[in-house]
CSV table of N, CA and C in Angstrom, one decimal:
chain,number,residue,atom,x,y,z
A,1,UNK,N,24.3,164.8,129.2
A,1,UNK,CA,23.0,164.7,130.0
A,1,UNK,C,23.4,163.9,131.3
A,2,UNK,N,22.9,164.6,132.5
A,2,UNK,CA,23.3,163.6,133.6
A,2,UNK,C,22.1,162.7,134.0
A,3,UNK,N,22.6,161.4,134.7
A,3,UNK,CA,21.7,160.8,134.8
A,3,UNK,C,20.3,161.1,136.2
A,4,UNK,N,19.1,160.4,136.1
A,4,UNK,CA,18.1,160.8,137.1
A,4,UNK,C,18.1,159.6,138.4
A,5,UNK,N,18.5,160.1,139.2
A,5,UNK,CA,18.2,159.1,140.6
A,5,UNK,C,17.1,159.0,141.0
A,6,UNK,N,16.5,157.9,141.4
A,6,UNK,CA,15.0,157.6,142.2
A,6,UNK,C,14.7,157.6,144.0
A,7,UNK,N,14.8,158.9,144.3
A,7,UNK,CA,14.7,158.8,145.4
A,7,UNK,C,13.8,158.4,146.8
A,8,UNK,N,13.1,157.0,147.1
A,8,UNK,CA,12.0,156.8,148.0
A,8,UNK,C,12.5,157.4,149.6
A,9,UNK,N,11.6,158.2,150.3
A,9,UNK,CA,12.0,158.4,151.5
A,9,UNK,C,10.8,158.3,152.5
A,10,UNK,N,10.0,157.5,151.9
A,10,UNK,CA,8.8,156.7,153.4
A,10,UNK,C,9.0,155.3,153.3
A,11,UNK,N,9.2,155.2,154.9
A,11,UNK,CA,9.4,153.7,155.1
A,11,UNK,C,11.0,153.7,154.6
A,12,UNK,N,11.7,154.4,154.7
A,12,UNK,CA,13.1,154.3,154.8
A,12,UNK,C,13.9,155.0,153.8
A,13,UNK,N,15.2,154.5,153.2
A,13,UNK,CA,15.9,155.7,152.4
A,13,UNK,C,16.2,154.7,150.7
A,14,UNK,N,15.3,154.3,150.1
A,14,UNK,CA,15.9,153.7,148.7
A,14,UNK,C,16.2,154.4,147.6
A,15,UNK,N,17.4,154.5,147.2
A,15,UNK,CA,17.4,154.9,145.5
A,15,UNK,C,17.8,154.0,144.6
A,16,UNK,N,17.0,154.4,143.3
A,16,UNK,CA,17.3,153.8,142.4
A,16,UNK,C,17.4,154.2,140.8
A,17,UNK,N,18.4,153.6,140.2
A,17,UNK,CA,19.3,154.1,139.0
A,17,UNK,C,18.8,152.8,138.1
A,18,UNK,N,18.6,153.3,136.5
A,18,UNK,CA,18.4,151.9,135.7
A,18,UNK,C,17.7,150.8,135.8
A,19,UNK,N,17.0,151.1,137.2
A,19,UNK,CA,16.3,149.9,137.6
A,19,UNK,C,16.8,148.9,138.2
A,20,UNK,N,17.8,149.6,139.0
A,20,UNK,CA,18.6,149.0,140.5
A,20,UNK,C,18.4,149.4,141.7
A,21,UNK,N,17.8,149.2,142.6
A,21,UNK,CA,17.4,149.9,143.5
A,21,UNK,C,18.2,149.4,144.7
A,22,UNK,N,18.7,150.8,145.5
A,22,UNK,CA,19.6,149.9,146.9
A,22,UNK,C,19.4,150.7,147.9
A,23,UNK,N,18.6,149.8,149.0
A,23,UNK,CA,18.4,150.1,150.6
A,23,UNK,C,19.4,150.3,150.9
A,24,UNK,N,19.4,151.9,151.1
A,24,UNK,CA,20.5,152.5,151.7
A,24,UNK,C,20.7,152.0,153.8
A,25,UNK,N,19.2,152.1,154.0
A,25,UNK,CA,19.0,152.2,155.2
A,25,UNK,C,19.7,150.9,155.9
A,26,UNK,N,19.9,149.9,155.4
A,26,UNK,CA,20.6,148.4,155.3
A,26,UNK,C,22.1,148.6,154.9
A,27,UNK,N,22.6,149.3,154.5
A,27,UNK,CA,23.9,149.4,154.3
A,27,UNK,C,24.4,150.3,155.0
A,28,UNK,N,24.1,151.4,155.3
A,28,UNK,CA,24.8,152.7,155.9
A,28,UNK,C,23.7,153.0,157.5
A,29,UNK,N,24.8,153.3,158.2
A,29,UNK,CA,24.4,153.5,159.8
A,29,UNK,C,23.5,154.8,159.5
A,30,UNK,N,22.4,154.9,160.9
A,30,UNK,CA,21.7,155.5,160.8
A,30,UNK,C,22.4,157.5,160.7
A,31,UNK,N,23.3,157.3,161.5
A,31,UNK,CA,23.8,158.5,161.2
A,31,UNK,C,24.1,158.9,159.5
A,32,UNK,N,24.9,158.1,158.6
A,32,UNK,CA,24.8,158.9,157.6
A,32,UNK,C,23.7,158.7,156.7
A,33,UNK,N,22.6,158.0,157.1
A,33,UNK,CA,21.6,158.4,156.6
A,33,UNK,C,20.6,159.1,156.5
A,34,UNK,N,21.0,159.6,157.8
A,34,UNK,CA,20.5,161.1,158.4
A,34,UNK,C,20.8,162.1,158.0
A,35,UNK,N,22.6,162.1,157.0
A,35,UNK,CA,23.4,163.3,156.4
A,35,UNK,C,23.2,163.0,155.3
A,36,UNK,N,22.9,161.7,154.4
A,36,UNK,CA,22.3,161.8,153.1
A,36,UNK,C,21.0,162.3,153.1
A,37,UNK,N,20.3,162.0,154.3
A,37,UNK,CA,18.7,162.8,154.1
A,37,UNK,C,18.6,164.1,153.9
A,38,UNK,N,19.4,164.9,154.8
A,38,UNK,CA,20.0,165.9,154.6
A,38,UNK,C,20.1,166.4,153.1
A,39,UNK,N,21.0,166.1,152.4
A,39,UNK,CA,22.0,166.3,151.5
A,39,UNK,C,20.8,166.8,150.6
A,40,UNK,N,20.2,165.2,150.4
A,40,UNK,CA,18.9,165.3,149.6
A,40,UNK,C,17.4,166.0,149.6
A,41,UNK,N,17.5,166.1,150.4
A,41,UNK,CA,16.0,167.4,150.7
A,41,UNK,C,16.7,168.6,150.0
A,42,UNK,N,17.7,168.7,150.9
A,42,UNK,CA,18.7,170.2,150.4
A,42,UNK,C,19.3,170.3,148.6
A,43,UNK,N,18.8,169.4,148.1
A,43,UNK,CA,19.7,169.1,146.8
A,43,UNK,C,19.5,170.5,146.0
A,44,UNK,N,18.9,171.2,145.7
A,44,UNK,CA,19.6,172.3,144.7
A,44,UNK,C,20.2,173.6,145.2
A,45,UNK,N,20.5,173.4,146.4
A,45,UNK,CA,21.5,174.4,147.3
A,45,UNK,C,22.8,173.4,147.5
A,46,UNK,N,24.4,173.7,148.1
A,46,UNK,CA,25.3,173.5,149.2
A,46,UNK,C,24.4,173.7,150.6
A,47,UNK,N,24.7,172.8,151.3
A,47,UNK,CA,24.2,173.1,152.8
A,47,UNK,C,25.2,173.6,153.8
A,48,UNK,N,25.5,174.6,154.1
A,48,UNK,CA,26.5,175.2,155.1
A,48,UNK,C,27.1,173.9,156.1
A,49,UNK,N,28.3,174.1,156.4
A,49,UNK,CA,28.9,173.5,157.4
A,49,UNK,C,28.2,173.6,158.9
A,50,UNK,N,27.7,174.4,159.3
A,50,UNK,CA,26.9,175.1,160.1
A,50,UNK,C,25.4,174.8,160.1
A,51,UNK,N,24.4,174.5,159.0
A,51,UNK,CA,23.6,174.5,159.0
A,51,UNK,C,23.5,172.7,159.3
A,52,UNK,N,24.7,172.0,158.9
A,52,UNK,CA,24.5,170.5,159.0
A,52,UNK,C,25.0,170.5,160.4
A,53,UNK,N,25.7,170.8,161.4
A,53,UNK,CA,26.0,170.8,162.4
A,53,UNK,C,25.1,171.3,163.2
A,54,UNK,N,24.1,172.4,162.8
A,54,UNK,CA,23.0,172.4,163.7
A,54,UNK,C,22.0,171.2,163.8
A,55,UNK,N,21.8,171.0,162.5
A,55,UNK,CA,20.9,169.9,162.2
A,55,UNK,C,20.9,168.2,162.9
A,56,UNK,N,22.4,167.8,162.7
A,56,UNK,CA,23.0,166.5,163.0
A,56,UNK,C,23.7,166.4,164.0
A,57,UNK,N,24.3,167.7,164.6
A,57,UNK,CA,25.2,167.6,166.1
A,57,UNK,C,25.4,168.4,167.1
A,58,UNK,N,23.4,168.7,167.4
A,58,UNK,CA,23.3,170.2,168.3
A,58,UNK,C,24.1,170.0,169.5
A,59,UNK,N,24.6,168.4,169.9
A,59,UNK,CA,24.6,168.5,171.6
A,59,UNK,C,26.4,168.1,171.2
A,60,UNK,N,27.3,168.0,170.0
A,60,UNK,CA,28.2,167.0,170.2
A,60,UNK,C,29.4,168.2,170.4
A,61,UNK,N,30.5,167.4,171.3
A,61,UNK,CA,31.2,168.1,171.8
A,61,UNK,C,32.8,168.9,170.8
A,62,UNK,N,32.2,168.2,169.6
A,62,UNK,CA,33.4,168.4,168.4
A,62,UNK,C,32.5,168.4,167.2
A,63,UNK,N,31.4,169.0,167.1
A,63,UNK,CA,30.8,169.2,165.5
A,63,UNK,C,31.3,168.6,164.3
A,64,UNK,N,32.5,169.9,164.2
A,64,UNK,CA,33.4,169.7,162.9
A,64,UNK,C,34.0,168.6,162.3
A,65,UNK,N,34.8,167.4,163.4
A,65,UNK,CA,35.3,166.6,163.7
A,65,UNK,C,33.9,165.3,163.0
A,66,UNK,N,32.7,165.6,163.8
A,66,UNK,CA,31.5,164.7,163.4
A,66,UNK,C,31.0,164.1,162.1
A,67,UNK,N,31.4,166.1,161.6
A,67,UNK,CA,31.1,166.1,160.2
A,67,UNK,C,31.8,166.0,159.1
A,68,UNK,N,33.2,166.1,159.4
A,68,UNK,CA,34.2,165.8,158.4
A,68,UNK,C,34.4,164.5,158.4
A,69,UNK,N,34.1,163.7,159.6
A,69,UNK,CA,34.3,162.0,159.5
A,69,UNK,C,33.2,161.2,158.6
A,70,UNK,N,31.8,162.0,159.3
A,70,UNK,CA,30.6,161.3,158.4
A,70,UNK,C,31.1,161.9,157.0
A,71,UNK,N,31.4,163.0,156.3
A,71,UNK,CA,31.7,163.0,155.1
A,71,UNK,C,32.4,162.1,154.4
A,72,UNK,N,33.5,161.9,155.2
A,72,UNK,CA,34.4,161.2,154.4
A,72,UNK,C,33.8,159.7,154.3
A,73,UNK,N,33.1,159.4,155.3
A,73,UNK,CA,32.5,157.9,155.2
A,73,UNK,C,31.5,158.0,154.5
A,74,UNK,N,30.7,159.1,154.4
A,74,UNK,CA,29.5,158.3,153.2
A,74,UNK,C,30.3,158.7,152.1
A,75,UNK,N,30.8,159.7,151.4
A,75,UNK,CA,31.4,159.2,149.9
A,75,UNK,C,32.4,158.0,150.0
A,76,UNK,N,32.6,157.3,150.6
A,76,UNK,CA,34.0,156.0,150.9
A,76,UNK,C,32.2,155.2,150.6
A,77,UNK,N,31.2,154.9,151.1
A,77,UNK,CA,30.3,154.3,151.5
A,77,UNK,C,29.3,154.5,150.0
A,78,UNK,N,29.1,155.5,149.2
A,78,UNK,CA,28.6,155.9,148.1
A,78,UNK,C,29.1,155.2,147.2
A,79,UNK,N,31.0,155.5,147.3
A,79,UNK,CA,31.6,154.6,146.1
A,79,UNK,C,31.7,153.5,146.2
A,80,UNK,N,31.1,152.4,146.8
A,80,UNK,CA,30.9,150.9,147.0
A,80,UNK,C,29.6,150.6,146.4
A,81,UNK,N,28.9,151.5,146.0
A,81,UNK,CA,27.4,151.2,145.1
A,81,UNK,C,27.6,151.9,143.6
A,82,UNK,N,27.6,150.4,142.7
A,82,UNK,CA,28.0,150.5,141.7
A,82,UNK,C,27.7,151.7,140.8
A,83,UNK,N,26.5,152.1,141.0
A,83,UNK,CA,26.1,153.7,139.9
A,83,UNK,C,26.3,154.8,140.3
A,84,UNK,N,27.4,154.7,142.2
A,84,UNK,CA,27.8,156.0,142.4
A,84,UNK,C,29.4,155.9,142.1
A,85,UNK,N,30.0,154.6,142.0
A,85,UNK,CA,31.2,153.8,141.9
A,85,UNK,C,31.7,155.5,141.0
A,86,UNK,N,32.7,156.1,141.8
A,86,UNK,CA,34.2,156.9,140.8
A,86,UNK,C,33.5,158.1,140.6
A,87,UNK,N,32.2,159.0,141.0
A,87,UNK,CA,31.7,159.7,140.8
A,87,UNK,C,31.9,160.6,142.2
A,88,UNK,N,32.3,161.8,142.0
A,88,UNK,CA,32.2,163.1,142.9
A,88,UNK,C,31.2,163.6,142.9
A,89,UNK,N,30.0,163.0,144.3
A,89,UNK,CA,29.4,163.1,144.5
A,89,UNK,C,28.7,164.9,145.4
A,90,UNK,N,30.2,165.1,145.6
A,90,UNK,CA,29.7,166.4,146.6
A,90,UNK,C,30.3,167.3,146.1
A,91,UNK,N,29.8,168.5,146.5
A,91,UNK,CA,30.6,170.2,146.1
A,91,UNK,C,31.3,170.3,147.1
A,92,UNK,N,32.2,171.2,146.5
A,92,UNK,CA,33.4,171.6,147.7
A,92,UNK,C,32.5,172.9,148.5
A,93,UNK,N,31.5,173.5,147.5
A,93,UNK,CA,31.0,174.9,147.7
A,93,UNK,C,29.9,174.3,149.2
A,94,UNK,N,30.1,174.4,150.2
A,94,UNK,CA,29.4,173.7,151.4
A,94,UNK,C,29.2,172.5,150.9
A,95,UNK,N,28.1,171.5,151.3
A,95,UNK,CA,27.8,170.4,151.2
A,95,UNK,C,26.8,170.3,150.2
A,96,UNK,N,26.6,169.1,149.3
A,96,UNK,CA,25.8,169.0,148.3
A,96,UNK,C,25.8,168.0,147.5
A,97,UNK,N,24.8,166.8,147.2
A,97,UNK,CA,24.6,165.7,146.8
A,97,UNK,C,24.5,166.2,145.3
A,98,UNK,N,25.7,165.8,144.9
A,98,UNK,CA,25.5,166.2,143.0
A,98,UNK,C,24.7,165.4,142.3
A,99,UNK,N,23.8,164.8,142.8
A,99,UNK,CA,23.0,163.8,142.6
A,99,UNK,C,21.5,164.0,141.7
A,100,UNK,N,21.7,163.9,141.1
A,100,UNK,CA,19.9,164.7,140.2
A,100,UNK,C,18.7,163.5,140.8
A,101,UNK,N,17.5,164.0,141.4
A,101,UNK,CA,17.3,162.9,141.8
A,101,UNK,C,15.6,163.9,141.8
A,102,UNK,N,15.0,162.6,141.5
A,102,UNK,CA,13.4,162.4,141.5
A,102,UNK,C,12.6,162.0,142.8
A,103,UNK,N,12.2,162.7,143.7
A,103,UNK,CA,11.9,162.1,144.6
A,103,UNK,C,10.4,161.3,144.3
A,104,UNK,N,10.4,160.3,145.3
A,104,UNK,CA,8.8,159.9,145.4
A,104,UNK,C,8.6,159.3,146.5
């Protein structure tokens, strides 16, 4: 059984596990909170490489480059919060927060 995330997304980005809750918006720059917001609306699809590059970097002059960086920084940035701590959080199948999550 996997576990359920608590996802708040008015008035900023909180989740919370066990009854730990961590202001993401306070830890992580506004850009990848913009690709976890992403991630998580989109949760029971992969989000195309393309469909996140339209979304997050219509004007930038290296997309791919944008997006492979913010990747690799929010899971480096994910595994520093102890209940995502050592967990593969993304699909290789496009992009995708393996994350089971409850929004409210």
């Amino acid at each position: 059984m996997s576990e359920t995330y608590y996802v708040k997304t008015f008035g900023g980005l909180e989740i919370t596990n066990d009854n730990v809750t961590v202001n993401i918006v306070e830890l992580f720059g506004k850009q990848l909170v913009n690709l976890l917001q992403v991630l998580l609306f989109h949760s029971e699809k992969p989000v195309q490489k393309d469909e996140l590059i339209d979304i997050l970097w219509p004007e930038s002059k290296n997309p791919s480059s944008a997006l492979k960086f913010s990747i690799f920084r929010l899971r480096s940035e994910l595994n520093e919060i102890d209940f995502f701590k050592d967990k593969d959080t993304f699909n290789k199948l496009g992009y995708k927060a393996k994350i089971n999550t409850h929004t409210t």
